[in-house]
PDB file of N, CA and C in Angstrom:
ATOM      1  N   MET O  10      92.451  15.028   8.677  1.00  0.00           N
ATOM      2  CA  MET O  10      92.303  13.753   8.008  1.00  0.00           C
ATOM      3  C   MET O  10      92.888  12.623   8.858  1.00  0.00           C
ATOM      4  N   LYS O  11      94.115  12.859   9.429  1.00  0.00           N
ATOM      5  CA  LYS O  11      94.741  11.836  10.245  1.00  0.00           C
ATOM      6  C   LYS O  11      93.918  11.574  11.505  1.00  0.00           C
ATOM      7  N   ASN O  12      93.288  12.613  12.033  1.00  0.00           N
ATOM      8  CA  ASN O  12      92.471  12.443  13.240  1.00  0.00           C
ATOM      9  C   ASN O  12      91.299  11.505  12.966  1.00  0.00           C
ATOM     10  N   LYS O  13      90.698  11.612  11.795  1.00  0.00           N
ATOM     11  CA  LYS O  13      89.578  10.736  11.443  1.00  0.00           C
ATOM     12  C   LYS O  13      90.042   9.282  11.338  1.00  0.00           C
ATOM     13  N   ILE O  14      91.227   9.083  10.788  1.00  0.00           N
ATOM     14  CA  ILE O  14      91.770   7.727  10.677  1.00  0.00           C
ATOM     15  C   ILE O  14      92.047   7.161  12.057  1.00  0.00           C
ATOM     16  N   TYR O  15      92.654   7.955  12.939  1.00  0.00           N
ATOM     17  CA  TYR O  15      92.936   7.499  14.299  1.00  0.00           C
ATOM     18  C   TYR O  15      91.645   7.155  15.041  1.00  0.00           C
ATOM     19  N   ILE O  16      90.653   7.978  14.899  1.00  0.00           N
ATOM     20  CA  ILE O  16      89.364   7.734  15.553  1.00  0.00           C
ATOM     21  C   ILE O  16      88.723   6.460  15.006  1.00  0.00           C
ATOM     22  N   SER O  17      88.815   6.257  13.702  1.00  0.00           N
ATOM     23  CA  SER O  17      88.262   5.048  13.088  1.00  0.00           C
ATOM     24  C   SER O  17      88.977   3.799  13.601  1.00  0.00           C
ATOM     25  N   VAL O  18      90.299   3.850  13.685  1.00  0.00           N
ATOM     26  CA  VAL O  18      91.074   2.704  14.170  1.00  0.00           C
ATOM     27  C   VAL O  18      90.751   2.422  15.628  1.00  0.00           C
ATOM     28  N   ILE O  19      90.686   3.445  16.446  1.00  0.00           N
ATOM     29  CA  ILE O  19      90.362   3.271  17.866  1.00  0.00           C
ATOM     30  C   ILE O  19      88.957   2.709  18.025  1.00  0.00           C
ATOM     31  N   SER O  20      88.015   3.195  17.239  1.00  0.00           N
ATOM     32  CA  SER O  20      86.645   2.678  17.297  1.00  0.00           C
ATOM     33  C   SER O  20      86.585   1.209  16.913  1.00  0.00           C
ATOM     34  N   LEU O  21      87.322   0.842  15.885  1.00  0.00           N
ATOM     35  CA  LEU O  21      87.370  -0.557  15.447  1.00  0.00           C
ATOM     36  C   LEU O  21      87.960  -1.449  16.537  1.00  0.00           C
ATOM     37  N   LEU O  22      89.065  -1.034  17.140  1.00  0.00           N
ATOM     38  CA  LEU O  22      89.687  -1.813  18.206  1.00  0.00           C
ATOM     39  C   LEU O  22      88.753  -1.939  19.414  1.00  0.00           C
ATOM     40  N   PHE O  23      88.065  -0.884  19.742  1.00  0.00           N
ATOM     41  CA  PHE O  23      87.107  -0.898  20.844  1.00  0.00           C
ATOM     42  C   PHE O  23      85.974  -1.890  20.560  1.00  0.00           C
ATOM     43  N   THR O  24      85.443  -1.856  19.342  1.00  0.00           N
ATOM     44  CA  THR O  24      84.359  -2.765  18.952  1.00  0.00           C
ATOM     45  C   THR O  24      84.819  -4.218  19.006  1.00  0.00           C
ATOM     46  N   ILE O  25      86.002  -4.500  18.501  1.00  0.00           N
ATOM     47  CA  ILE O  25      86.538  -5.864  18.546  1.00  0.00           C
ATOM     48  C   ILE O  25      86.708  -6.302  20.000  1.00  0.00           C
ATOM     49  N   GLY O  26      87.202  -5.425  20.838  1.00  0.00           N
ATOM     50  CA  GLY O  26      87.401  -5.750  22.254  1.00  0.00           C
ATOM     51  C   GLY O  26      86.108  -6.072  22.971  1.00  0.00           C
ATOM     52  N   ILE O  27      85.017  -5.433  22.598  1.00  0.00           N
ATOM     53  CA  ILE O  27      83.722  -5.688  23.234  1.00  0.00           C
ATOM     54  C   ILE O  27      83.148  -7.017  22.788  1.00  0.00           C
ATOM     55  N   PHE O  28      83.210  -7.322  21.511  1.00  0.00           N
ATOM     56  CA  PHE O  28      82.550  -8.507  20.986  1.00  0.00           C
ATOM     57  C   PHE O  28      83.417  -9.768  21.003  1.00  0.00           C
ATOM     58  N   LEU O  29      84.719  -9.638  21.168  1.00  0.00           N
ATOM     59  CA  LEU O  29      85.594 -10.800  21.158  1.00  0.00           C
ATOM     60  C   LEU O  29      85.263 -11.823  22.247  1.00  0.00           C
ATOM     61  N   PRO O  30      84.947 -11.427  23.483  1.00  0.00           N
ATOM     62  CA  PRO O  30      84.645 -12.424  24.518  1.00  0.00           C
ATOM     63  C   PRO O  30      83.416 -13.284  24.229  1.00  0.00           C
ATOM     64  N   ILE O  31      82.458 -12.829  23.405  1.00  0.00           N
ATOM     65  CA  ILE O  31      81.266 -13.643  23.165  1.00  0.00           C
ATOM     66  C   ILE O  31      81.390 -14.552  21.949  1.00  0.00           C
ATOM     67  N   VAL O  32      82.473 -14.461  21.198  1.00  0.00           N
ATOM     68  CA  VAL O  32      82.634 -15.287  20.000  1.00  0.00           C
ATOM     69  C   VAL O  32      82.586 -16.780  20.325  1.00  0.00           C
ATOM     70  N   PRO O  33      83.279 -17.296  21.358  1.00  0.00           N
ATOM     71  CA  PRO O  33      83.173 -18.731  21.657  1.00  0.00           C
ATOM     72  C   PRO O  33      81.752 -19.165  22.001  1.00  0.00           C
ATOM     73  N   VAL O  34      80.985 -18.323  22.652  1.00  0.00           N
ATOM     74  CA  VAL O  34      79.605 -18.655  22.996  1.00  0.00           C
ATOM     75  C   VAL O  34      78.768 -18.778  21.729  1.00  0.00           C
ATOM     76  N   LEU O  35      79.015 -17.928  20.755  1.00  0.00           N
ATOM     77  CA  LEU O  35      78.282 -18.002  19.500  1.00  0.00           C
ATOM     78  C   LEU O  35      78.628 -19.274  18.736  1.00  0.00           C
ATOM     79  N   ALA O  36      79.862 -19.743  18.853  1.00  0.00           N
ATOM     80  CA  ALA O  36      80.286 -20.940  18.148  1.00  0.00           C
ATOM     81  C   ALA O  36      79.659 -22.199  18.735  1.00  0.00           C
ATOM     82  N   ASN O  37      79.472 -22.257  20.055  1.00  0.00           N
ATOM     83  CA  ASN O  37      78.886 -23.422  20.713  1.00  0.00           C
ATOM     84  C   ASN O  37      77.951 -22.945  21.812  1.00  0.00           C
ATOM     85  N   PRO O  38      76.634 -23.061  21.602  1.00  0.00           N
ATOM     86  CA  PRO O  38      75.688 -22.536  22.581  1.00  0.00           C
ATOM     87  C   PRO O  38      75.717 -23.272  23.914  1.00  0.00           C
ATOM     88  N   TYR O  39      76.398 -24.419  23.995  1.00  0.00           N
ATOM     89  CA  TYR O  39      76.437 -25.184  25.238  1.00  0.00           C
ATOM     90  C   TYR O  39      77.632 -24.833  26.103  1.00  0.00           C
ATOM     91  N   THR O  40      78.458 -23.882  25.661  1.00  0.00           N
ATOM     92  CA  THR O  40      79.522 -23.386  26.515  1.00  0.00           C
ATOM     93  C   THR O  40      79.234 -21.925  26.768  1.00  0.00           C
ATOM     94  N   SER O  41      79.139 -21.559  27.998  1.00  0.00           N
ATOM     95  CA  SER O  41      78.863 -20.178  28.373  1.00  0.00           C
ATOM     96  C   SER O  41      79.426 -19.941  29.750  1.00  0.00           C
ATOM     97  N   SER O  42      79.179 -18.770  30.289  1.00  0.00           N
ATOM     98  CA  SER O  42      79.675 -18.461  31.618  1.00  0.00           C
ATOM     99  C   SER O  42      78.962 -19.288  32.683  1.00  0.00           C
ATOM    100  N   THR O  43      77.842 -19.930  32.339  1.00  0.00           N
ATOM    101  CA  THR O  43      77.117 -20.756  33.299  1.00  0.00           C
ATOM    102  C   THR O  43      77.382 -22.238  33.080  1.00  0.00           C
ATOM    103  N   GLN O  44      78.429 -22.572  32.320  1.00  0.00           N
ATOM    104  CA  GLN O  44      78.704 -23.961  32.009  1.00  0.00           C
ATOM    105  C   GLN O  44      79.065 -24.746  33.263  1.00  0.00           C
ATOM    106  N   VAL O  45      78.823 -26.042  33.199  1.00  0.00           N
ATOM    107  CA  VAL O  45      79.150 -26.926  34.303  1.00  0.00           C
ATOM    108  C   VAL O  45      80.657 -27.108  34.355  1.00  0.00           C
ATOM    109  N   LYS O  46      81.240 -26.981  35.519  1.00  0.00           N
ATOM    110  CA  LYS O  46      82.674 -27.178  35.670  1.00  0.00           C
ATOM    111  C   LYS O  46      83.002 -28.662  35.523  1.00  0.00           C
ATOM    112  N   PRO O  47      84.199 -28.989  35.005  1.00  0.00           N
ATOM    113  CA  PRO O  47      84.565 -30.393  34.876  1.00  0.00           C
ATOM    114  C   PRO O  47      84.509 -31.090  36.232  1.00  0.00           C
ATOM    115  N   GLY O  48      83.971 -32.262  36.220  1.00  0.00           N
ATOM    116  CA  GLY O  48      83.790 -33.062  37.423  1.00  0.00           C
ATOM    117  C   GLY O  48      82.673 -34.048  37.145  1.00  0.00           C
ATOM    118  N   THR O  49      82.582 -35.067  37.950  1.00  0.00           N
ATOM    119  CA  THR O  49      81.571 -36.085  37.722  1.00  0.00           C
ATOM    120  C   THR O  49      80.193 -35.567  38.104  1.00  0.00           C
ATOM    121  N   VAL O  50      79.232 -35.793  37.212  1.00  0.00           N
ATOM    122  CA  VAL O  50      77.837 -35.457  37.482  1.00  0.00           C
ATOM    123  C   VAL O  50      77.028 -36.755  37.487  1.00  0.00           C
ATOM    124  N   HIS O  51      75.962 -36.768  38.252  1.00  0.00           N
ATOM    125  CA  HIS O  51      75.074 -37.924  38.341  1.00  0.00           C
ATOM    126  C   HIS O  51      73.694 -37.468  37.887  1.00  0.00           C
ATOM    127  N   LEU O  52      73.186 -38.088  36.828  1.00  0.00           N
ATOM    128  CA  LEU O  52      71.945 -37.641  36.200  1.00  0.00           C
ATOM    129  C   LEU O  52      70.979 -38.799  36.037  1.00  0.00           C
ATOM    130  N   THR O  53      69.699 -38.487  36.117  1.00  0.00           N
ATOM    131  CA  THR O  53      68.652 -39.466  35.866  1.00  0.00           C
ATOM    132  C   THR O  53      67.779 -38.918  34.752  1.00  0.00           C
ATOM    133  N   GLY O  54      67.469 -39.773  33.768  1.00  0.00           N
ATOM    134  CA  GLY O  54      66.635 -39.325  32.667  1.00  0.00           C
ATOM    135  C   GLY O  54      66.361 -40.434  31.673  1.00  0.00           C
ATOM    136  N   THR O  55      65.928 -40.018  30.492  1.00  0.00           N
ATOM    137  CA  THR O  55      65.534 -40.945  29.435  1.00  0.00           C
ATOM    138  C   THR O  55      66.425 -40.742  28.216  1.00  0.00           C
ATOM    139  N   ILE O  56      66.901 -41.848  27.648  1.00  0.00           N
ATOM    140  CA  ILE O  56      67.720 -41.795  26.432  1.00  0.00           C
ATOM    141  C   ILE O  56      66.798 -41.671  25.224  1.00  0.00           C
ATOM    142  N   HIS O  57      67.137 -40.729  24.349  1.00  0.00           N
ATOM    143  CA  HIS O  57      66.386 -40.554  23.105  1.00  0.00           C
ATOM    144  C   HIS O  57      67.335 -40.740  21.930  1.00  0.00           C
ATOM    145  N   LYS O  58      66.926 -41.561  20.972  1.00  0.00           N
ATOM    146  CA  LYS O  58      67.686 -41.751  19.736  1.00  0.00           C
ATOM    147  C   LYS O  58      67.214 -40.695  18.745  1.00  0.00           C
ATOM    148  N   LEU O  59      68.140 -39.879  18.271  1.00  0.00           N
ATOM    149  CA  LEU O  59      67.805 -38.803  17.343  1.00  0.00           C
ATOM    150  C   LEU O  59      68.526 -39.013  16.026  1.00  0.00           C
ATOM    151  N   VAL O  60      67.830 -38.794  14.932  1.00  0.00           N
ATOM    152  CA  VAL O  60      68.452 -38.904  13.619  1.00  0.00           C
ATOM    153  C   VAL O  60      68.813 -37.485  13.171  1.00  0.00           C
ATOM    154  N   VAL O  61      70.021 -37.076  13.555  1.00  0.00           N
ATOM    155  CA  VAL O  61      70.556 -35.750  13.233  1.00  0.00           C
ATOM    156  C   VAL O  61      71.996 -35.978  12.798  1.00  0.00           C
ATOM    157  N   GLU O  62      72.333 -35.627  11.565  1.00  0.00           N
ATOM    158  CA  GLU O  62      73.705 -35.831  11.081  1.00  0.00           C
ATOM    159  C   GLU O  62      74.152 -37.270  11.380  1.00  0.00           C
ATOM    160  N   GLY O  63      73.316 -38.217  11.084  1.00  0.00           N
ATOM    161  CA  GLY O  63      73.573 -39.613  11.442  1.00  0.00           C
ATOM    162  C   GLY O  63      72.676 -39.957  12.619  1.00  0.00           C
ATOM    163  N   THR O  64      73.174 -40.764  13.534  1.00  0.00           N
ATOM    164  CA  THR O  64      72.400 -41.116  14.720  1.00  0.00           C
ATOM    165  C   THR O  64      73.095 -40.568  15.950  1.00  0.00           C
ATOM    166  N   CYS O  65      72.329 -39.866  16.779  1.00  0.00           N
ATOM    167  CA  CYS O  65      72.851 -39.289  18.009  1.00  0.00           C
ATOM    168  C   CYS O  65      71.958 -39.726  19.159  1.00  0.00           C
ATOM    169  N   TYR O  66      72.541 -39.750  20.346  1.00  0.00           N
ATOM    170  CA  TYR O  66      71.783 -40.135  21.527  1.00  0.00           C
ATOM    171  C   TYR O  66      71.818 -39.000  22.533  1.00  0.00           C
ATOM    172  N   GLN O  67      70.629 -38.665  23.009  1.00  0.00           N
ATOM    173  CA  GLN O  67      70.467 -37.557  23.932  1.00  0.00           C
ATOM    174  C   GLN O  67      69.870 -38.078  25.234  1.00  0.00           C
ATOM    175  N   LEU O  68      70.367 -37.562  26.341  1.00  0.00           N
ATOM    176  CA  LEU O  68      69.768 -37.844  27.633  1.00  0.00           C
ATOM    177  C   LEU O  68      68.929 -36.636  28.018  1.00  0.00           C
ATOM    178  N   ALA O  69      67.623 -36.849  28.138  1.00  0.00           N
ATOM    179  CA  ALA O  69      66.718 -35.807  28.621  1.00  0.00           C
ATOM    180  C   ALA O  69      66.530 -36.062  30.110  1.00  0.00           C
ATOM    181  N   THR O  70      67.095 -35.195  30.936  1.00  0.00           N
ATOM    182  CA  THR O  70      67.036 -35.418  32.379  1.00  0.00           C
ATOM    183  C   THR O  70      65.659 -35.080  32.921  1.00  0.00           C
ATOM    184  N   ASP O  71      65.411 -35.544  34.132  1.00  0.00           N
ATOM    185  CA  ASP O  71      64.120 -35.306  34.768  1.00  0.00           C
ATOM    186  C   ASP O  71      63.864 -33.824  35.033  1.00  0.00           C
ATOM    187  N   ASN O  72      64.926 -33.021  35.138  1.00  0.00           N
ATOM    188  CA  ASN O  72      64.732 -31.589  35.376  1.00  0.00           C
ATOM    189  C   ASN O  72      64.752 -30.768  34.091  1.00  0.00           C
ATOM    190  N   GLY O  73      64.767 -31.448  32.927  1.00  0.00           N
ATOM    191  CA  GLY O  73      64.642 -30.752  31.649  1.00  0.00           C
ATOM    192  C   GLY O  73      65.936 -30.452  30.927  1.00  0.00           C
ATOM    193  N   ASP O  74      67.083 -30.758  31.526  1.00  0.00           N
ATOM    194  CA  ASP O  74      68.357 -30.514  30.843  1.00  0.00           C
ATOM    195  C   ASP O  74      68.581 -31.576  29.768  1.00  0.00           C
ATOM    196  N   LYS O  75      69.355 -31.222  28.762  1.00  0.00           N
ATOM    197  CA  LYS O  75      69.650 -32.131  27.650  1.00  0.00           C
ATOM    198  C   LYS O  75      71.155 -32.333  27.552  1.00  0.00           C
ATOM    199  N   TYR O  76      71.561 -33.599  27.386  1.00  0.00           N
ATOM    200  CA  TYR O  76      72.967 -33.957  27.239  1.00  0.00           C
ATOM    201  C   TYR O  76      73.128 -34.875  26.042  1.00  0.00           C
ATOM    202  N   GLU O  77      74.199 -34.668  25.273  1.00  0.00           N
ATOM    203  CA  GLU O  77      74.526 -35.593  24.189  1.00  0.00           C
ATOM    204  C   GLU O  77      75.468 -36.640  24.762  1.00  0.00           C
ATOM    205  N   LEU O  78      75.042 -37.898  24.712  1.00  0.00           N
ATOM    206  CA  LEU O  78      75.804 -38.980  25.316  1.00  0.00           C
ATOM    207  C   LEU O  78      76.964 -39.415  24.437  1.00  0.00           C
ATOM    208  N   MET O  79      78.130 -39.617  25.066  1.00  0.00           N
ATOM    209  CA  MET O  79      79.329 -40.070  24.372  1.00  0.00           C
ATOM    210  C   MET O  79      79.925 -41.208  25.190  1.00  0.00           C
ATOM    211  N   GLY O  80      80.261 -42.305  24.545  1.00  0.00           N
ATOM    212  CA  GLY O  80      80.852 -43.431  25.256  1.00  0.00           C
ATOM    213  C   GLY O  80      79.937 -44.642  25.207  1.00  0.00           C
ATOM    214  N   LYS O  81      80.030 -45.492  26.229  1.00  0.00           N
ATOM    215  CA  LYS O  81      79.237 -46.720  26.277  1.00  0.00           C
ATOM    216  C   LYS O  81      77.987 -46.514  27.129  1.00  0.00           C
ATOM    217  N   PHE O  82      76.836 -46.815  26.527  1.00  0.00           N
ATOM    218  CA  PHE O  82      75.539 -46.709  27.187  1.00  0.00           C
ATOM    219  C   PHE O  82      74.536 -47.490  26.348  1.00  0.00           C
ATOM    220  N   PRO O  83      73.366 -47.854  26.910  1.00  0.00           N
ATOM    221  CA  PRO O  83      72.370 -48.588  26.116  1.00  0.00           C
ATOM    222  C   PRO O  83      71.829 -47.709  24.990  1.00  0.00           C
ATOM    223  N   LYS O  84      71.954 -48.153  23.787  1.00  0.00           N
ATOM    224  CA  LYS O  84      71.507 -47.362  22.630  1.00  0.00           C
ATOM    225  C   LYS O  84      70.095 -47.788  22.227  1.00  0.00           C
ATOM    226  N   ILE O  85      69.195 -47.686  23.204  1.00  0.00           N
ATOM    227  CA  ILE O  85      67.800 -48.063  22.990  1.00  0.00           C
ATOM    228  C   ILE O  85      66.925 -46.861  23.353  1.00  0.00           C
ATOM    229  N   ASP O  86      66.176 -46.385  22.382  1.00  0.00           N
ATOM    230  CA  ASP O  86      65.314 -45.223  22.579  1.00  0.00           C
ATOM    231  C   ASP O  86      64.300 -45.492  23.687  1.00  0.00           C
ATOM    232  N   GLY O  87      64.151 -44.514  24.589  1.00  0.00           N
ATOM    233  CA  GLY O  87      63.160 -44.623  25.645  1.00  0.00           C
ATOM    234  C   GLY O  87      63.651 -45.281  26.922  1.00  0.00           C
ATOM    235  N   THR O  88      64.912 -45.672  26.973  1.00  0.00           N
ATOM    236  CA  THR O  88      65.463 -46.331  28.158  1.00  0.00           C
ATOM    237  C   THR O  88      65.676 -45.316  29.280  1.00  0.00           C
ATOM    238  N   ARG O  89      65.156 -45.634  30.466  1.00  0.00           N
ATOM    239  CA  ARG O  89      65.367 -44.788  31.651  1.00  0.00           C
ATOM    240  C   ARG O  89      66.670 -45.220  32.300  1.00  0.00           C
ATOM    241  N   VAL O  90      67.539 -44.247  32.601  1.00  0.00           N
ATOM    242  CA  VAL O  90      68.860 -44.562  33.134  1.00  0.00           C
ATOM    243  C   VAL O  90      69.278 -43.587  34.227  1.00  0.00           C
ATOM    244  N   ARG O  91      70.240 -44.047  34.997  1.00  0.00           N
ATOM    245  CA  ARG O  91      70.987 -43.198  35.938  1.00  0.00           C
ATOM    246  C   ARG O  91      72.413 -43.213  35.405  1.00  0.00           C
ATOM    247  N   VAL O  92      72.931 -42.037  35.049  1.00  0.00           N
ATOM    248  CA  VAL O  92      74.230 -41.916  34.385  1.00  0.00           C
ATOM    249  C   VAL O  92      75.182 -41.107  35.245  1.00  0.00           C
ATOM    250  N   SER O  93      76.429 -41.544  35.285  1.00  0.00           N
ATOM    251  CA  SER O  93      77.511 -40.761  35.879  1.00  0.00           C
ATOM    252  C   SER O  93      78.488 -40.452  34.752  1.00  0.00           C
ATOM    253  N   GLY O  94      78.952 -39.235  34.725  1.00  0.00           N
ATOM    254  CA  GLY O  94      79.878 -38.863  33.668  1.00  0.00           C
ATOM    255  C   GLY O  94      80.443 -37.472  33.875  1.00  0.00           C
ATOM    256  N   VAL O  95      81.196 -37.034  32.895  1.00  0.00           N
ATOM    257  CA  VAL O  95      81.844 -35.721  32.938  1.00  0.00           C
ATOM    258  C   VAL O  95      81.354 -34.899  31.759  1.00  0.00           C
ATOM    259  N   VAL O  96      80.908 -33.686  32.036  1.00  0.00           N
ATOM    260  CA  VAL O  96      80.496 -32.772  30.973  1.00  0.00           C
ATOM    261  C   VAL O  96      81.753 -32.270  30.274  1.00  0.00           C
ATOM    262  N   ALA O  97      81.814 -32.476  28.966  1.00  0.00           N
ATOM    263  CA  ALA O  97      82.978 -32.076  28.164  1.00  0.00           C
ATOM    264  C   ALA O  97      82.778 -30.636  27.699  1.00  0.00           C
ATOM    265  N   VAL O  98      83.184 -29.691  28.537  1.00  0.00           N
ATOM    266  CA  VAL O  98      82.905 -28.279  28.263  1.00  0.00           C
ATOM    267  C   VAL O  98      83.647 -27.727  27.049  1.00  0.00           C
ATOM    268  N   ASP O  99      84.766 -28.318  26.677  1.00  0.00           N
ATOM    269  CA  ASP O  99      85.542 -27.810  25.544  1.00  0.00           C
ATOM    270  C   ASP O  99      85.376 -28.673  24.298  1.00  0.00           C
ATOM    271  N   THR O 100      84.267 -29.432  24.225  1.00  0.00           N
ATOM    272  CA  THR O 100      84.039 -30.326  23.098  1.00  0.00           C
ATOM    273  C   THR O 100      82.870 -29.832  22.263  1.00  0.00           C
ATOM    274  N   VAL O 101      83.060 -29.806  20.965  1.00  0.00           N
ATOM    275  CA  VAL O 101      81.981 -29.484  20.041  1.00  0.00           C
ATOM    276  C   VAL O 101      81.660 -30.766  19.282  1.00  0.00           C
ATOM    277  N   THR O 102      80.382 -31.129  19.243  1.00  0.00           N
ATOM    278  CA  THR O 102      79.987 -32.366  18.583  1.00  0.00           C
ATOM    279  C   THR O 102      79.303 -32.070  17.257  1.00  0.00           C
ATOM    280  N   ILE O 103      79.153 -33.093  16.443  1.00  0.00           N
ATOM    281  CA  ILE O 103      78.481 -32.925  15.159  1.00  0.00           C
ATOM    282  C   ILE O 103      76.989 -32.693  15.368  1.00  0.00           C
ATOM    283  N   CYS O 104      76.395 -33.454  16.272  1.00  0.00           N
ATOM    284  CA  CYS O 104      74.937 -33.393  16.450  1.00  0.00           C
ATOM    285  C   CYS O 104      74.474 -32.148  17.198  1.00  0.00           C
ATOM    286  N   GLN O 105      75.208 -31.724  18.215  1.00  0.00           N
ATOM    287  CA  GLN O 105      74.869 -30.555  19.023  1.00  0.00           C
ATOM    288  C   GLN O 105      73.430 -30.615  19.528  1.00  0.00           C
ATOM    289  N   VAL O 106      73.104 -31.719  20.216  1.00  0.00           N
ATOM    290  CA  VAL O 106      71.752 -31.907  20.748  1.00  0.00           C
ATOM    291  C   VAL O 106      71.718 -31.768  22.262  1.00  0.00           C
ATOM    292  N   GLY O 107      72.778 -31.273  22.843  1.00  0.00           N
ATOM    293  CA  GLY O 107      72.846 -31.070  24.285  1.00  0.00           C
ATOM    294  C   GLY O 107      74.293 -30.910  24.710  1.00  0.00           C
ATOM    295  N   LYS O 108      74.494 -30.698  25.998  1.00  0.00           N
ATOM    296  CA  LYS O 108      75.849 -30.596  26.526  1.00  0.00           C
ATOM    297  C   LYS O 108      76.522 -31.960  26.350  1.00  0.00           C
ATOM    298  N   PRO O 109      77.729 -32.008  25.784  1.00  0.00           N
ATOM    299  CA  PRO O 109      78.402 -33.296  25.605  1.00  0.00           C
ATOM    300  C   PRO O 109      78.722 -33.931  26.956  1.00  0.00           C
ATOM    301  N   LEU O 110      78.327 -35.192  27.133  1.00  0.00           N
ATOM    302  CA  LEU O 110      78.558 -35.901  28.388  1.00  0.00           C
ATOM    303  C   LEU O 110      79.335 -37.185  28.112  1.00  0.00           C
ATOM    304  N   LYS O 111      80.551 -37.264  28.654  1.00  0.00           N
ATOM    305  CA  LYS O 111      81.362 -38.480  28.535  1.00  0.00           C
ATOM    306  C   LYS O 111      80.905 -39.426  29.639  1.00  0.00           C
ATOM    307  N   VAL O 112      80.228 -40.493  29.233  1.00  0.00           N
ATOM    308  CA  VAL O 112      79.627 -41.428  30.179  1.00  0.00           C
ATOM    309  C   VAL O 112      80.717 -42.275  30.847  1.00  0.00           C
ATOM    310  N   LYS O 113      80.698 -42.302  32.191  1.00  0.00           N
ATOM    311  CA  LYS O 113      81.605 -43.162  32.947  1.00  0.00           C
ATOM    312  C   LYS O 113      80.899 -44.446  33.375  1.00  0.00           C
ATOM    313  N   SER O 114      79.659 -44.319  33.817  1.00  0.00           N
ATOM    314  CA  SER O 114      78.888 -45.497  34.211  1.00  0.00           C
ATOM    315  C   SER O 114      77.407 -45.216  33.966  1.00  0.00           C
ATOM    316  N   VAL O 115      76.664 -46.302  33.785  1.00  0.00           N
ATOM    317  CA  VAL O 115      75.244 -46.170  33.523  1.00  0.00           C
ATOM    318  C   VAL O 115      74.523 -47.342  34.168  1.00  0.00           C
ATOM    319  N   ARG O 116      73.335 -47.059  34.704  1.00  0.00           N
ATOM    320  CA  ARG O 116      72.506 -48.092  35.298  1.00  0.00           C
ATOM    321  C   ARG O 116      71.099 -47.930  34.758  1.00  0.00           C
ATOM    322  N   VAL O 117      70.559 -48.994  34.177  1.00  0.00           N
ATOM    323  CA  VAL O 117      69.197 -48.957  33.637  1.00  0.00           C
ATOM    324  C   VAL O 117      68.211 -48.986  34.796  1.00  0.00           C
ATOM    325  N   ILE O 118      67.218 -48.114  34.727  1.00  0.00           N
ATOM    326  CA  ILE O 118      66.168 -48.055  35.739  1.00  0.00           C
ATOM    327  C   ILE O 118      64.961 -48.795  35.178  1.00  0.00           C
ATOM    328  N   LYS O 119      64.502 -49.789  35.887  1.00  0.00           N
ATOM    329  CA  LYS O 119      63.360 -50.594  35.426  1.00  0.00           C
ATOM    330  C   LYS O 119      62.049 -49.951  35.828  1.00  0.00           C
TER     331      LYS O 119
END
């Protein structure tokens, strides 16, 4: 009887040990082992105004990546911009419409 209990406890601990590393990824799909390291990124794309949990702004880059814009930037849907900023890898946002990007500078492309 005690052997069955020990085996059950060991199995439970083993299962927790296997699945524990993926729990943060399940909580936020934009943080993973392939996440962008902190540092300034320079992106070109189009700002989209999205009505999700209020109003959110997303940058759709020319290569198809999506970023949720945070900070000061033109809040006009369809604006083409060149943005410099830092990807906030440890930030979870309400809208969750892309990787959170803390905007440092922005230039409108005409």
